[in-house]
Coordinates of C-alpha atoms in Angstrom, one line a residue:
M1168 CA -22.0 -30.3 -34.0
G1169 CA -23.1 -33.9 -33.3
G1170 CA -23.0 -35.9 -30.1
G1171 CA -21.8 -39.4 -29.5
G1172 CA -19.4 -39.5 -32.3
E1173 CA -21.6 -37.8 -34.8
R1174 CA -19.5 -34.6 -34.9
G1175 CA -20.4 -32.6 -37.9
R1176 CA -23.7 -34.2 -38.7
S1177 CA -26.7 -32.0 -39.1
G1178 CA -30.1 -32.9 -37.8
D1179 CA -32.0 -32.9 -41.1
A1180 CA -31.4 -35.0 -44.1
G1181 CA -29.8 -33.4 -47.0
R1182 CA -28.0 -30.7 -45.0
S1183 CA -24.5 -31.9 -45.3
G1184 CA -22.5 -29.4 -47.2
E1185 CA -19.5 -29.8 -49.6
R1186 CA -16.3 -27.9 -49.3
G1187 CA -16.4 -24.8 -51.4
R1188 CA -20.0 -25.2 -52.5
S1189 CA -22.5 -22.4 -52.0
G1190 CA -26.0 -22.8 -50.7
D1191 CA -29.4 -22.2 -52.1
T1192 CA -30.1 -19.2 -54.4
G1193 CA -30.7 -16.3 -52.1
A1194 CA -28.8 -17.8 -49.2
D1195 CA -27.7 -15.7 -46.3
G1196 CA -25.0 -13.2 -47.2
A1197 CA -23.1 -10.8 -45.0
G1198 CA -21.4 -7.4 -45.3
M1199 CA -20.8 -7.0 -49.0
D1200 CA -20.5 -3.2 -48.7
A1201 CA -19.8 -3.0 -45.0
G1202 CA -16.2 -1.8 -45.4
G1203 CA -14.8 -4.6 -43.3
P1204 CA -14.1 -8.3 -43.4
P1205 CA -17.3 -10.5 -43.7
A1206 CA -18.4 -12.1 -40.4
G1207 CA -19.4 -15.7 -39.9
Q1208 CA -22.9 -16.0 -41.3
P1209 CA -24.6 -19.4 -41.5
L1210 CA -25.9 -20.7 -44.8
R1211 CA -27.8 -23.6 -46.1
G1212 CA -24.9 -24.7 -48.2
G1213 CA -21.1 -24.9 -48.1
T1214 CA -18.8 -25.6 -45.3
G1215 CA -15.1 -24.7 -46.1
P1216 CA -13.1 -23.6 -43.0
G1217 CA -12.4 -20.0 -42.3
E1218 CA -9.8 -18.1 -40.4
D1219 CA -11.2 -18.9 -37.0
G1220 CA -11.3 -22.6 -37.7
Q1221 CA -15.0 -22.5 -38.5
P1222 CA -16.3 -23.7 -41.9
T1223 CA -17.2 -20.7 -44.1
V1224 CA -18.7 -20.1 -47.5
T1225 CA -18.6 -17.0 -49.6
T1226 CA -21.3 -16.3 -52.0
A1227 CA -21.8 -13.3 -54.3
E1228 CA -25.6 -13.6 -54.2
P1229 CA -27.2 -11.4 -51.5
D1230 CA -30.0 -12.6 -49.3
R1231 CA -32.9 -10.3 -49.6
R1232 CA -34.1 -11.2 -46.1
S1233 CA -31.4 -9.3 -44.2
R1234 CA -30.2 -5.7 -44.0
A1235 CA -28.2 -5.9 -40.8
G1236 CA -24.8 -4.2 -40.9
T1237 CA -25.2 -2.9 -44.5
N1238 CA -23.1 0.3 -45.1
T1239 CA -22.3 0.8 -41.4
G1240 CA -18.6 0.5 -41.6
N1241 CA -18.7 -2.4 -39.2
P1242 CA -18.8 -6.1 -39.9
P1243 CA -22.1 -7.9 -39.4
T1244 CA -22.5 -10.3 -36.6
T1245 CA -22.8 -14.1 -36.7
Q1246 CA -26.1 -15.6 -37.5
P1247 CA -26.7 -19.3 -37.2
A1248 CA -28.5 -21.2 -39.8
H1249 CA -29.4 -24.6 -41.3
G1250 CA -26.3 -25.4 -43.3
G1251 CA -22.6 -25.8 -43.0
T1252 CA -22.0 -29.2 -41.4
E1253 CA -18.2 -29.7 -41.3
P1254 CA -16.8 -28.7 -37.8
G1255 CA -14.0 -26.2 -37.5
E1256 CA -11.3 -26.4 -34.9
D1257 CA -13.7 -25.9 -32.0
G1258 CA -16.3 -28.3 -33.5
Q1259 CA -18.9 -25.6 -34.2
P1260 CA -20.0 -25.2 -37.8
T1261 CA -20.5 -21.6 -39.2
V1262 CA -20.9 -20.2 -42.6
T1263 CA -19.7 -16.8 -44.0
T1264 CA -21.5 -15.1 -46.8
T1265 CA -21.2 -11.7 -48.6
E1266 CA -24.5 -10.1 -47.9
P1267 CA -26.4 -9.5 -44.7
D1268 CA -29.7 -11.2 -43.9
R1269 CA -32.7 -8.9 -44.0
R1270 CA -34.2 -10.7 -41.0
S1271 CA -31.7 -9.0 -38.6
R1272 CA -32.3 -5.3 -38.6
A1273 CA -30.7 -4.4 -35.2
D1274 CA -28.5 -1.2 -35.3
T1275 CA -28.8 -0.8 -39.0
N1276 CA -26.8 2.4 -40.2
T1277 CA -26.0 3.3 -36.6
G1278 CA -22.3 2.9 -36.8
N1279 CA -22.5 -0.1 -34.4
P1280 CA -22.3 -3.7 -35.3
P1281 CA -25.8 -5.4 -35.4
T1282 CA -26.7 -7.7 -32.6
T1283 CA -28.0 -11.2 -32.9
Q1284 CA -31.6 -11.7 -31.9
P1285 CA -33.3 -15.0 -31.6
A1286 CA -36.4 -15.5 -33.8
H1287 CA -38.6 -15.9 -30.8
G1288 CA -36.6 -14.4 -28.0
G1289 CA -33.9 -15.1 -25.5
T1290 CA -34.6 -18.9 -25.1
G1291 CA -36.7 -19.2 -28.2
P1292 CA -35.9 -21.0 -31.3
G1293 CA -33.6 -19.8 -34.0
E1294 CA -34.0 -20.5 -37.7
D1295 CA -33.2 -24.2 -37.2
G1296 CA -35.4 -24.6 -34.1
Q1297 CA -32.4 -24.6 -31.8
P1298 CA -32.1 -22.1 -28.9
T1299 CA -30.5 -18.8 -29.1
V1300 CA -30.3 -17.8 -25.5
T1301 CA -29.9 -14.1 -24.5
T1302 CA -29.4 -12.9 -21.0
A1303 CA -29.2 -9.3 -19.9
G1304 CA -25.6 -9.7 -18.7
R1305 CA -23.9 -13.1 -18.3
R1306 CA -25.1 -16.6 -17.9
G1307 CA -23.7 -16.7 -14.4
P1308 CA -26.7 -15.1 -12.6
V1309 CA -29.1 -17.3 -14.5
V1310 CA -27.1 -20.4 -13.6
A1311 CA -27.0 -19.3 -9.9
A1312 CA -30.8 -19.0 -10.0
L1313 CA -31.2 -22.5 -11.5
M1314 CA -28.9 -23.9 -8.8
L1315 CA -30.9 -22.2 -6.1
G1316 CA -34.1 -23.5 -7.5
M1317 CA -32.7 -27.0 -7.8
A1318 CA -31.6 -26.8 -4.1
L1319 CA -35.2 -25.9 -3.1
A1320 CA -36.6 -28.9 -4.9
A1321 CA -33.9 -31.3 -3.6
L1322 CA -33.9 -30.1 0.0
D1323 CA -37.6 -30.2 0.4
G1324 CA -38.0 -33.9 0.8
T1325 CA -35.0 -34.7 2.9
V1326 CA -35.2 -31.7 5.2
V1327 CA -38.7 -32.6 6.4
S1328 CA -37.9 -36.2 7.2
T1329 CA -35.8 -35.6 10.4
A1330 CA -38.4 -33.1 11.8
V1331 CA -41.3 -35.6 11.6
P1332 CA -41.3 -36.3 15.4
Q1333 CA -41.5 -32.6 16.3
I1334 CA -44.3 -32.1 13.7
V1335 CA -46.3 -35.0 14.9
G1336 CA -45.8 -34.0 18.5
D1337 CA -47.1 -30.5 17.7
L1338 CA -49.9 -31.2 15.2
G1339 CA -50.8 -34.9 15.8
G1340 CA -51.9 -37.1 13.0
F1341 CA -49.2 -39.8 13.2
S1342 CA -51.4 -42.3 11.2
V1343 CA -51.3 -40.0 8.1
F1344 CA -47.9 -38.3 8.4
S1345 CA -46.5 -40.3 5.5
W1346 CA -48.7 -38.1 3.2
L1347 CA -46.3 -35.3 4.0
F1348 CA -44.0 -37.0 1.5
S1349 CA -46.5 -38.8 -0.7
G1350 CA -48.6 -35.7 -1.3
Y1351 CA -45.6 -33.7 -2.4
L1352 CA -44.3 -36.5 -4.6
L1353 CA -47.7 -37.0 -6.2
A1354 CA -48.1 -33.3 -7.0
V1355 CA -44.6 -33.1 -8.5
T1356 CA -45.0 -36.1 -10.7
V1357 CA -48.5 -35.5 -12.1
T1358 CA -47.6 -31.9 -13.0
L1359 CA -44.4 -32.6 -14.9
P1360 CA -46.0 -33.3 -18.3
V1361 CA -48.2 -30.2 -17.9
Y1362 CA -45.4 -27.8 -17.2
G1363 CA -43.3 -29.3 -19.9
K1364 CA -46.0 -28.5 -22.5
L1365 CA -46.7 -25.1 -21.1
S1366 CA -42.9 -24.2 -21.3
D1367 CA -42.9 -25.1 -24.9
T1368 CA -46.1 -23.1 -25.6
F1369 CA -45.5 -19.9 -23.5
G1370 CA -41.8 -20.0 -22.9
R1371 CA -39.6 -21.2 -20.0
K1372 CA -39.4 -18.0 -18.0
P1373 CA -43.1 -17.5 -17.1
V1374 CA -43.5 -21.2 -16.2
L1375 CA -40.4 -21.1 -13.9
I1376 CA -41.5 -17.8 -12.2
A1377 CA -45.0 -19.2 -11.6
G1378 CA -43.5 -22.4 -10.2
I1379 CA -41.2 -20.5 -7.8
V1380 CA -44.1 -18.3 -6.6
L1381 CA -46.4 -21.3 -6.1
F1382 CA -43.6 -23.2 -4.2
L1383 CA -42.9 -20.2 -1.9
A1384 CA -46.6 -19.7 -1.3
G1385 CA -46.9 -23.4 -0.3
S1386 CA -43.9 -23.0 2.0
L1387 CA -45.4 -20.0 3.7
L1388 CA -48.7 -21.8 4.1
C1389 CA -46.9 -24.9 5.5
A1390 CA -45.2 -22.8 8.2
A1391 CA -48.6 -21.5 9.2
A1392 CA -50.3 -24.9 9.3
W1393 CA -52.6 -25.6 12.2
S1394 CA -53.2 -29.3 11.8
M1395 CA -51.7 -32.3 10.0
A1396 CA -54.5 -32.2 7.4
S1397 CA -53.7 -28.6 6.6
L1398 CA -50.0 -29.3 6.5
I1399 CA -50.5 -32.1 4.0
A1400 CA -52.7 -29.9 1.8
F1401 CA -50.1 -27.2 1.8
R1402 CA -47.4 -29.7 1.0
V1403 CA -49.4 -30.5 -2.1
V1404 CA -49.4 -26.8 -3.1
Q1405 CA -45.6 -26.9 -2.7
G1406 CA -45.5 -29.9 -4.9
L1407 CA -47.5 -28.1 -7.6
G1408 CA -44.7 -25.6 -7.7
G1409 CA -41.9 -28.2 -7.4
G1410 CA -43.0 -29.8 -10.6
A1411 CA -42.3 -26.6 -12.5
L1412 CA -38.9 -26.3 -10.8
Q1413 CA -37.7 -29.8 -11.7
G1414 CA -38.7 -29.9 -15.3
T1415 CA -38.2 -26.2 -16.3
I1416 CA -34.7 -25.9 -14.7
Q1417 CA -33.4 -28.9 -16.7
T1418 CA -34.9 -27.4 -19.9
I1419 CA -33.5 -23.9 -19.4
A1420 CA -30.0 -25.5 -18.7
A1421 CA -30.3 -27.2 -22.1
D1422 CA -31.3 -23.9 -23.7
L1423 CA -28.4 -22.0 -22.1
Y1424 CA -25.6 -24.3 -23.1
P1425 CA -24.7 -25.8 -26.5
L1426 CA -24.2 -29.6 -26.6
K1427 CA -20.4 -29.3 -26.2
E1428 CA -20.7 -27.3 -22.9
R1429 CA -23.9 -28.8 -21.5
P1430 CA -22.3 -31.4 -19.3
R1431 CA -20.9 -28.6 -17.1
I1432 CA -24.3 -27.3 -16.1
V1433 CA -25.9 -30.7 -15.7
A1434 CA -23.0 -31.7 -13.5
R1435 CA -23.4 -28.5 -11.4
L1436 CA -27.2 -29.3 -11.0
S1437 CA -26.3 -32.9 -10.0
T1438 CA -23.8 -31.6 -7.4
V1439 CA -26.5 -29.4 -6.0
W1440 CA -28.8 -32.3 -5.7
A1441 CA -26.2 -34.5 -4.1
V1442 CA -25.2 -31.9 -1.5
S1443 CA -28.8 -31.1 -0.7
S1444 CA -29.5 -34.8 -0.2
V1445 CA -26.7 -35.1 2.3
A1446 CA -27.2 -31.7 4.0
G1447 CA -31.0 -31.9 4.1
P1448 CA -31.4 -34.2 7.1
A1449 CA -28.8 -32.3 9.1
V1450 CA -30.4 -29.0 8.4
G1451 CA -33.9 -30.3 9.3
G1452 CA -32.6 -31.8 12.5
L1453 CA -30.9 -28.7 13.6
L1454 CA -33.9 -26.4 12.9
A1455 CA -36.2 -28.8 14.6
A1456 CA -34.0 -29.2 17.6
Y1457 CA -32.8 -25.6 18.2
A1458 CA -35.5 -23.5 16.6
D1459 CA -38.9 -24.7 15.5
W1460 CA -40.0 -27.1 12.7
R1461 CA -41.8 -24.2 11.0
W1462 CA -38.5 -22.7 10.1
I1463 CA -37.9 -25.7 7.8
F1464 CA -40.4 -24.1 5.4
L1465 CA -39.7 -20.4 6.2
I1466 CA -36.0 -20.8 5.2
N1467 CA -37.3 -21.5 1.6
L1468 CA -38.5 -17.9 1.3
P1469 CA -35.1 -16.0 1.1
V1470 CA -33.5 -18.7 -1.1
G1471 CA -36.5 -18.8 -3.5
G1472 CA -36.7 -15.0 -3.4
V1473 CA -33.2 -14.6 -4.6
A1474 CA -33.7 -17.2 -7.3
L1475 CA -36.9 -15.4 -8.4
W1476 CA -35.2 -12.0 -8.6
L1477 CA -32.3 -13.4 -10.6
I1478 CA -34.6 -15.1 -13.1
A1479 CA -36.8 -12.0 -13.5
R1480 CA -33.8 -9.8 -13.9
H1481 CA -31.3 -11.8 -16.0
L1482 CA -33.2 -14.3 -18.1
V1483 CA -34.5 -12.4 -21.1
E1484 CA -37.1 -13.8 -23.5
P1485 CA -38.0 -11.1 -25.9
V1486 CA -41.6 -10.8 -27.2
R1487 CA -42.6 -13.7 -29.4
E1488 CA -43.7 -13.2 -33.0
R1489 CA -47.4 -12.5 -33.4
G1490 CA -49.3 -15.6 -34.5
P1491 CA -52.3 -17.6 -33.7
R1492 CA -53.2 -17.6 -30.0
P1493 CA -51.7 -20.8 -28.4
R1494 CA -54.1 -23.5 -27.5
V1495 CA -53.8 -25.0 -24.1
D1496 CA -55.1 -28.6 -23.8
W1497 CA -56.8 -28.1 -20.4
Q1498 CA -58.9 -31.2 -20.8
G1499 CA -55.9 -33.3 -21.5
A1500 CA -54.0 -31.7 -18.6
L1501 CA -56.9 -32.6 -16.2
A1502 CA -57.1 -36.2 -17.6
V1503 CA -53.3 -36.7 -17.1
F1504 CA -53.5 -35.2 -13.6
V1505 CA -56.4 -37.5 -12.5
T1506 CA -55.0 -40.6 -14.1
A1507 CA -51.5 -40.2 -12.6
T1508 CA -53.0 -39.2 -9.2
L1509 CA -55.1 -42.4 -9.0
L1510 CA -52.3 -44.6 -10.2
L1511 CA -49.6 -43.2 -7.9
T1512 CA -52.0 -43.2 -4.9
A1513 CA -52.6 -46.9 -5.4
L1514 CA -48.9 -47.5 -5.7
V1515 CA -47.9 -45.4 -2.7
Q1516 CA -50.6 -46.5 -0.3
G1517 CA -51.0 -50.2 -1.4
G1518 CA -49.6 -52.5 1.1
V1519 CA -49.2 -49.6 3.6
A1520 CA -52.5 -48.0 4.3
W1521 CA -54.4 -51.1 3.1
P1522 CA -53.6 -54.5 1.7
W1523 CA -52.9 -54.9 -2.0
I1524 CA -55.8 -57.3 -2.5
S1525 CA -58.4 -55.0 -1.1
A1526 CA -61.2 -52.8 -2.3
P1527 CA -59.3 -49.5 -2.1
S1528 CA -56.3 -50.9 -4.1
L1529 CA -58.4 -52.6 -6.7
G1530 CA -60.7 -49.6 -7.0
L1531 CA -57.9 -47.2 -7.5
L1532 CA -56.1 -49.3 -10.0
G1533 CA -59.3 -50.0 -12.0
A1534 CA -60.2 -46.3 -12.0
S1535 CA -56.7 -45.3 -13.1
A1536 CA -57.0 -47.8 -16.0
V1537 CA -60.3 -46.3 -17.1
C1538 CA -58.9 -42.8 -16.8
A1539 CA -55.9 -43.8 -18.8
A1540 CA -58.1 -44.9 -21.7
V1541 CA -60.0 -41.6 -21.5
T1542 CA -56.7 -39.7 -21.5
V1543 CA -55.6 -41.4 -24.7
L1544 CA -58.9 -40.5 -26.4
V1545 CA -58.7 -36.9 -25.3
E1546 CA -55.1 -36.5 -26.3
R1547 CA -55.6 -38.0 -29.7
R1548 CA -58.3 -35.4 -30.5
A1549 CA -56.4 -32.4 -29.0
A1550 CA -54.8 -29.9 -31.3
E1551 CA -51.8 -29.4 -28.9
P1552 CA -51.9 -32.4 -26.6
V1553 CA -50.1 -32.3 -23.2
I1554 CA -48.4 -35.7 -23.9
P1555 CA -48.1 -35.8 -27.7
G1556 CA -48.0 -39.1 -29.4
W1557 CA -44.6 -38.5 -30.9
V1558 CA -43.1 -38.9 -27.4
W1559 CA -43.7 -42.6 -27.7
R1560 CA -43.5 -43.0 -31.5
R1561 CA -39.9 -41.8 -31.8
R1562 CA -37.5 -44.6 -31.0
T1563 CA -35.0 -42.4 -29.2
I1564 CA -37.4 -40.7 -26.9
A1565 CA -39.4 -43.8 -26.1
S1566 CA -36.3 -45.9 -25.3
V1567 CA -34.8 -43.2 -23.1
N1568 CA -38.1 -42.9 -21.3
L1569 CA -38.3 -46.6 -20.6
A1570 CA -34.6 -46.6 -19.5
M1571 CA -35.2 -43.7 -17.1
G1572 CA -38.2 -45.6 -15.7
A1573 CA -35.9 -48.5 -15.0
L1574 CA -33.5 -46.0 -13.3
G1575 CA -36.2 -44.8 -11.0
L1576 CA -37.2 -48.4 -10.2
L1577 CA -33.7 -49.5 -9.2
M1578 CA -33.0 -46.3 -7.2
V1579 CA -35.5 -47.4 -4.6
A1580 CA -33.1 -50.1 -3.3
P1581 CA -30.3 -47.7 -2.2
T1582 CA -32.4 -44.7 -1.2
V1583 CA -35.3 -46.4 0.6
F1584 CA -33.8 -49.7 1.9
L1585 CA -30.1 -49.0 2.5
P1586 CA -30.6 -46.6 5.5
T1587 CA -32.7 -49.1 7.2
Y1588 CA -30.1 -51.8 6.5
A1589 CA -27.3 -49.6 7.8
Q1590 CA -29.1 -48.9 11.0
S1591 CA -30.8 -52.2 11.7
V1592 CA -28.2 -54.7 10.4
L1593 CA -25.0 -52.8 10.8
G1594 CA -26.0 -51.0 14.0
L1595 CA -25.1 -47.5 12.8
G1596 CA -26.8 -44.3 14.0
P1597 CA -28.9 -42.2 11.6
I1598 CA -26.1 -39.8 10.8
A1599 CA -23.6 -42.6 10.0
A1600 CA -26.3 -44.4 7.9
G1601 CA -26.7 -41.2 6.0
F1602 CA -23.0 -41.1 5.2
V1603 CA -23.2 -44.6 3.8
L1604 CA -25.8 -43.5 1.3
S1605 CA -24.0 -40.2 0.6
A1606 CA -21.1 -42.1 -1.0
M1607 CA -23.4 -42.5 -4.1
T1608 CA -24.2 -38.9 -4.3
L1609 CA -20.5 -37.9 -4.1
S1610 CA -19.3 -40.1 -7.1
W1611 CA -22.4 -39.5 -9.3
P1612 CA -21.7 -35.8 -10.3
V1613 CA -18.0 -36.5 -10.7
T1614 CA -18.5 -39.1 -13.4
A1615 CA -21.3 -37.1 -14.9
A1616 CA -18.9 -34.2 -15.4
Y1617 CA -16.6 -36.4 -17.4
A1618 CA -19.3 -38.3 -19.3
N1619 CA -19.0 -36.0 -22.3
R1620 CA -15.4 -37.2 -23.0
V1621 CA -16.8 -40.7 -23.3
Y1622 CA -20.0 -40.1 -25.4
N1623 CA -18.1 -37.8 -27.7
R1624 CA -16.1 -40.9 -28.7
I1625 CA -18.5 -43.8 -28.5
G1626 CA -22.0 -42.1 -28.6
F1627 CA -24.8 -41.4 -26.1
R1628 CA -26.4 -44.9 -26.2
D1629 CA -23.2 -46.8 -25.8
T1630 CA -22.0 -44.6 -22.9
A1631 CA -25.3 -45.2 -21.2
L1632 CA -25.1 -48.9 -21.8
T1633 CA -21.6 -49.0 -20.2
G1634 CA -22.9 -47.1 -17.2
M1635 CA -26.0 -49.3 -16.7
G1636 CA -24.0 -52.5 -17.3
A1637 CA -21.5 -51.4 -14.5
A1638 CA -24.5 -50.6 -12.3
L1639 CA -25.9 -54.1 -12.9
L1640 CA -22.7 -55.7 -11.7
V1641 CA -22.5 -53.5 -8.6
L1642 CA -26.1 -54.3 -7.6
L1643 CA -25.5 -58.0 -8.0
A1644 CA -22.4 -57.6 -5.7
F1645 CA -24.5 -56.3 -2.8
P1646 CA -26.1 -59.7 -1.8
L1647 CA -22.6 -61.2 -1.8
L1648 CA -21.5 -58.9 1.2
P1649 CA -20.8 -60.8 4.4
Y1650 CA -23.2 -60.7 7.3
P1651 CA -23.2 -58.4 9.2
G1652 CA -20.2 -56.9 7.5
E1653 CA -18.4 -53.6 7.9
P1654 CA -19.8 -50.2 7.1
W1655 CA -17.2 -49.5 4.5
Q1656 CA -18.4 -52.4 2.4
P1657 CA -21.9 -51.0 1.5
A1658 CA -20.3 -47.5 1.3
L1659 CA -18.0 -48.8 -1.4
I1660 CA -20.9 -50.4 -3.2
M1661 CA -22.7 -47.0 -3.2
L1662 CA -19.6 -45.2 -4.4
L1663 CA -19.3 -47.5 -7.4
L1664 CA -23.0 -47.4 -8.0
G1665 CA -23.0 -43.6 -8.2
A1666 CA -20.0 -43.6 -10.5
A1667 CA -21.8 -46.0 -12.8
L1668 CA -25.1 -44.1 -12.9
G1669 CA -23.3 -40.9 -13.6
F1670 CA -22.3 -42.4 -16.9
F1671 CA -25.9 -43.5 -17.5
Q1672 CA -28.2 -40.6 -16.7
L1673 CA -26.4 -37.6 -18.1
P1674 CA -25.7 -38.9 -21.6
L1675 CA -29.4 -39.9 -22.0
L1676 CA -30.7 -36.6 -20.8
V1677 CA -28.3 -34.5 -22.8
G1678 CA -28.7 -36.8 -25.8
V1679 CA -32.4 -36.8 -26.0
Q1680 CA -32.6 -33.0 -25.5
S1681 CA -30.3 -32.6 -28.4
T1682 CA -32.5 -34.6 -30.8
V1683 CA -35.5 -32.2 -30.6
P1684 CA -35.9 -28.5 -31.5
W1685 CA -36.7 -25.8 -28.9
A1686 CA -40.4 -26.1 -29.3
E1687 CA -40.3 -29.8 -28.2
R1688 CA -37.5 -29.7 -25.6
G1689 CA -39.7 -28.9 -22.6
T1690 CA -42.2 -31.7 -23.4
T1691 CA -39.3 -34.1 -24.0
T1692 CA -37.5 -33.2 -20.8
A1693 CA -40.7 -33.5 -18.8
S1694 CA -41.4 -36.9 -20.3
V1695 CA -38.0 -38.2 -19.2
L1696 CA -38.4 -36.9 -15.6
F1697 CA -42.0 -38.1 -15.4
S1698 CA -40.9 -41.7 -16.4
R1699 CA -38.3 -41.7 -13.8
Q1700 CA -40.7 -40.5 -11.1
V1701 CA -43.3 -43.1 -12.1
G1702 CA -40.6 -45.8 -12.0
Q1703 CA -39.6 -44.7 -8.5
S1704 CA -43.2 -45.0 -7.3
V1705 CA -43.6 -48.4 -8.9
G1706 CA -40.3 -49.5 -7.4
A1707 CA -41.4 -48.4 -3.9
A1708 CA -44.6 -50.4 -4.1
L1709 CA -42.9 -53.5 -5.8
F1710 CA -39.9 -53.7 -3.6
G1711 CA -41.8 -52.9 -0.4
A1712 CA -44.1 -55.9 -1.1
L1713 CA -41.1 -58.1 -1.9
A1714 CA -39.3 -57.1 1.4
N1715 CA -42.4 -57.7 3.4
A1716 CA -43.0 -61.1 1.8
V1717 CA -39.4 -62.2 2.7
L1718 CA -39.8 -61.0 6.3
A1719 CA -43.1 -62.8 6.7
A1720 CA -41.6 -66.0 5.4
R1721 CA -38.6 -65.7 7.6
L1722 CA -40.5 -64.8 10.7
G1723 CA -43.3 -67.3 10.4
G1724 CA -46.0 -65.3 8.7
A1725 CA -45.8 -62.2 10.8
G1726 CA -44.0 -58.9 10.5
D1727 CA -43.2 -56.3 7.9
L1728 CA -40.4 -53.8 7.3
D1729 CA -41.7 -51.1 9.6
S1730 CA -42.5 -53.5 12.5
V1731 CA -39.1 -55.2 12.2
S1732 CA -37.3 -51.8 12.2
R1733 CA -39.2 -50.7 15.3
A1734 CA -38.5 -54.0 17.1
L1735 CA -34.8 -53.7 16.4
A1736 CA -34.8 -50.1 17.7
D1737 CA -36.4 -51.4 20.9
G1738 CA -33.7 -54.0 21.3
S1739 CA -36.0 -57.1 21.1
S1740 CA -35.0 -60.4 19.4
Q1741 CA -32.0 -58.9 17.7
E1742 CA -30.3 -61.7 15.8
P1743 CA -33.3 -63.3 14.0
L1744 CA -34.7 -60.0 13.0
R1745 CA -31.4 -58.7 11.8
R1746 CA -30.9 -61.8 9.6
A1747 CA -34.4 -61.6 8.2
L1748 CA -34.0 -57.9 7.4
A1749 CA -30.6 -58.6 5.7
A1750 CA -32.1 -61.3 3.6
A1751 CA -35.0 -59.0 2.6
V1752 CA -32.6 -56.2 1.6
D1753 CA -30.4 -58.6 -0.4
L1754 CA -33.4 -59.7 -2.4
V1755 CA -34.4 -56.1 -3.0
F1756 CA -31.0 -55.3 -4.4
A1757 CA -31.3 -58.4 -6.6
G1758 CA -34.6 -57.0 -7.8
A1759 CA -32.8 -53.7 -8.5
A1760 CA -30.3 -55.6 -10.7
A1761 CA -33.2 -57.0 -12.6
A1762 CA -34.5 -53.4 -13.1
A1763 CA -31.0 -52.5 -14.4
A1764 CA -31.2 -55.4 -16.9
L1765 CA -34.6 -54.0 -18.1
G1766 CA -32.9 -50.6 -18.6
L1767 CA -30.2 -52.2 -20.7
L1768 CA -32.9 -53.9 -22.8
A1769 CA -34.7 -50.7 -23.3
L1770 CA -31.5 -49.0 -24.5
L1771 CA -30.9 -51.8 -27.1
F1772 CA -34.0 -50.5 -29.0
A1773 CA -32.6 -47.0 -29.2
P1774 CA -30.6 -46.0 -32.3
R1775 CA -26.9 -46.5 -31.9
R1776 CA -26.3 -42.9 -33.0
F1777 CA -28.7 -40.2 -31.9
A1778 CA -29.9 -37.8 -34.6
V1779 CA -28.5 -34.7 -33.0
L1780 CA -29.8 -31.4 -34.5
K1781 CA -27.5 -28.6 -35.4
E1782 CA -27.7 -25.9 -32.8
R1783 CA -26.8 -22.3 -32.4
R1784 CA -24.2 -20.8 -30.1
P1785 CA -25.9 -19.0 -27.2
D1786 CA -25.7 -15.2 -27.5
V1787 CA -24.5 -14.2 -24.0

């Protein structure tokens, strides 16, 4: 099954079958002497449709590789394969043959139908490198665990923000409290590529379990923090686990669902993220006001505990085939970690903790450039690099990574600057300002859920181009809003922006995951998320400097975003400051529109049709 209008196209050249044509000599056969009708068995050849609407091929040549279901009196089960490329009524190609495949030996001669086992286990690759996912019962418990894990990652940033006054009042350290967020963000971002590679090497389940355990350990330590420095350090520990949560959850979601069904799970995860973003500040404020700020971290324990139990109990990854011991590129992982940490620290703290043109900024940027060069040398020599070169050599993945970086860049405008605009220019309270922003998080998952109906017709790239083109127009409309305006006006802008971006992000994520086999999916997914996180860090630094420059020009060389916001909260010099802040935010949204244009340009370099690989149906 293809995506984006490529229905029926296989991932490899030369796999397209012809109706009524058999496959290779010795192709997979099924149930010649089983005493029942042959079951759907994939083949490397032919594609004629069978009784269930799936393409089938019958061959008289047995495949010596399989004995499953022989002489059992029961029909053999369906085995996916390389061939058969014409879709049946449900769009899923299958092939029927006349002799079982020796590679499936389950329940032979037991009187029961053989089961389908993935080559490498529950979420491991099948014959064509695509996932065959096995769960102990249903997908439901695993999906519930993924949603709980996503809620942990999404809530963690927003729930802490409203409790900062209580935390600072208890622990002190007001001058460095911003590292509560920066430290967590840094740890998540720099570990994404590492966890992606580890999940491809050792499987998704152990990486996700380790990430949840590390996140919960960090949460417990945060609740026991005795100073701001210790709390920041423990937030970094949380972030080390959060990197595994974000990347591995998205990868398992792609493993669990075939391409046709994948928008459902991605839309659910997007909904969890949206609800968490809206509910996080309210939950944090309630806990800080009526309980204690430490409960913000303790509440993670039961939620994460349930997710951990569900993953351990219901996500099954059978033992992998014995082979050479996997090599872990620890030198490359350390190089990537150090390089990303130096670069992101320079971007996050530049213009905040120290001026951009200063020894700390220049030193960090210079050191990150040197470390980047060292990282390239280390990764080129590594047998299994953390960030393989093919991530940037393949047009599809490189274009999607650049486009996702542009998405992270433009997202800074609404998420960072709109709440300040709503409170300082429109005069709204914190809760009402949060609702203005939440309009975007409400429409985003709705359009994401229906994006498959569009990309199945016009393709992944063209759907994403449509979404980003609409986002560009919406961002350009923001500076045209009247001053000071009504709250519904920016809320409408956010509603439209979320709807546009739902058509942009989901097709790219689903599409790029469908172009790679199982053994590369974790690395590919992590590279996409890493690019977006880096884009967000660059956007925060770039647009922060842009806003401060506008404020300084409007206010006669003095003032920045934080000082103007505090002055407006104190009620001093309202009108000039409001107008200056409105002009700064307008320019930031114009810059976000420029980032959207860069995203469109990056997508133009992507192939119009993604080379989607044939995949197996999950066995659940």
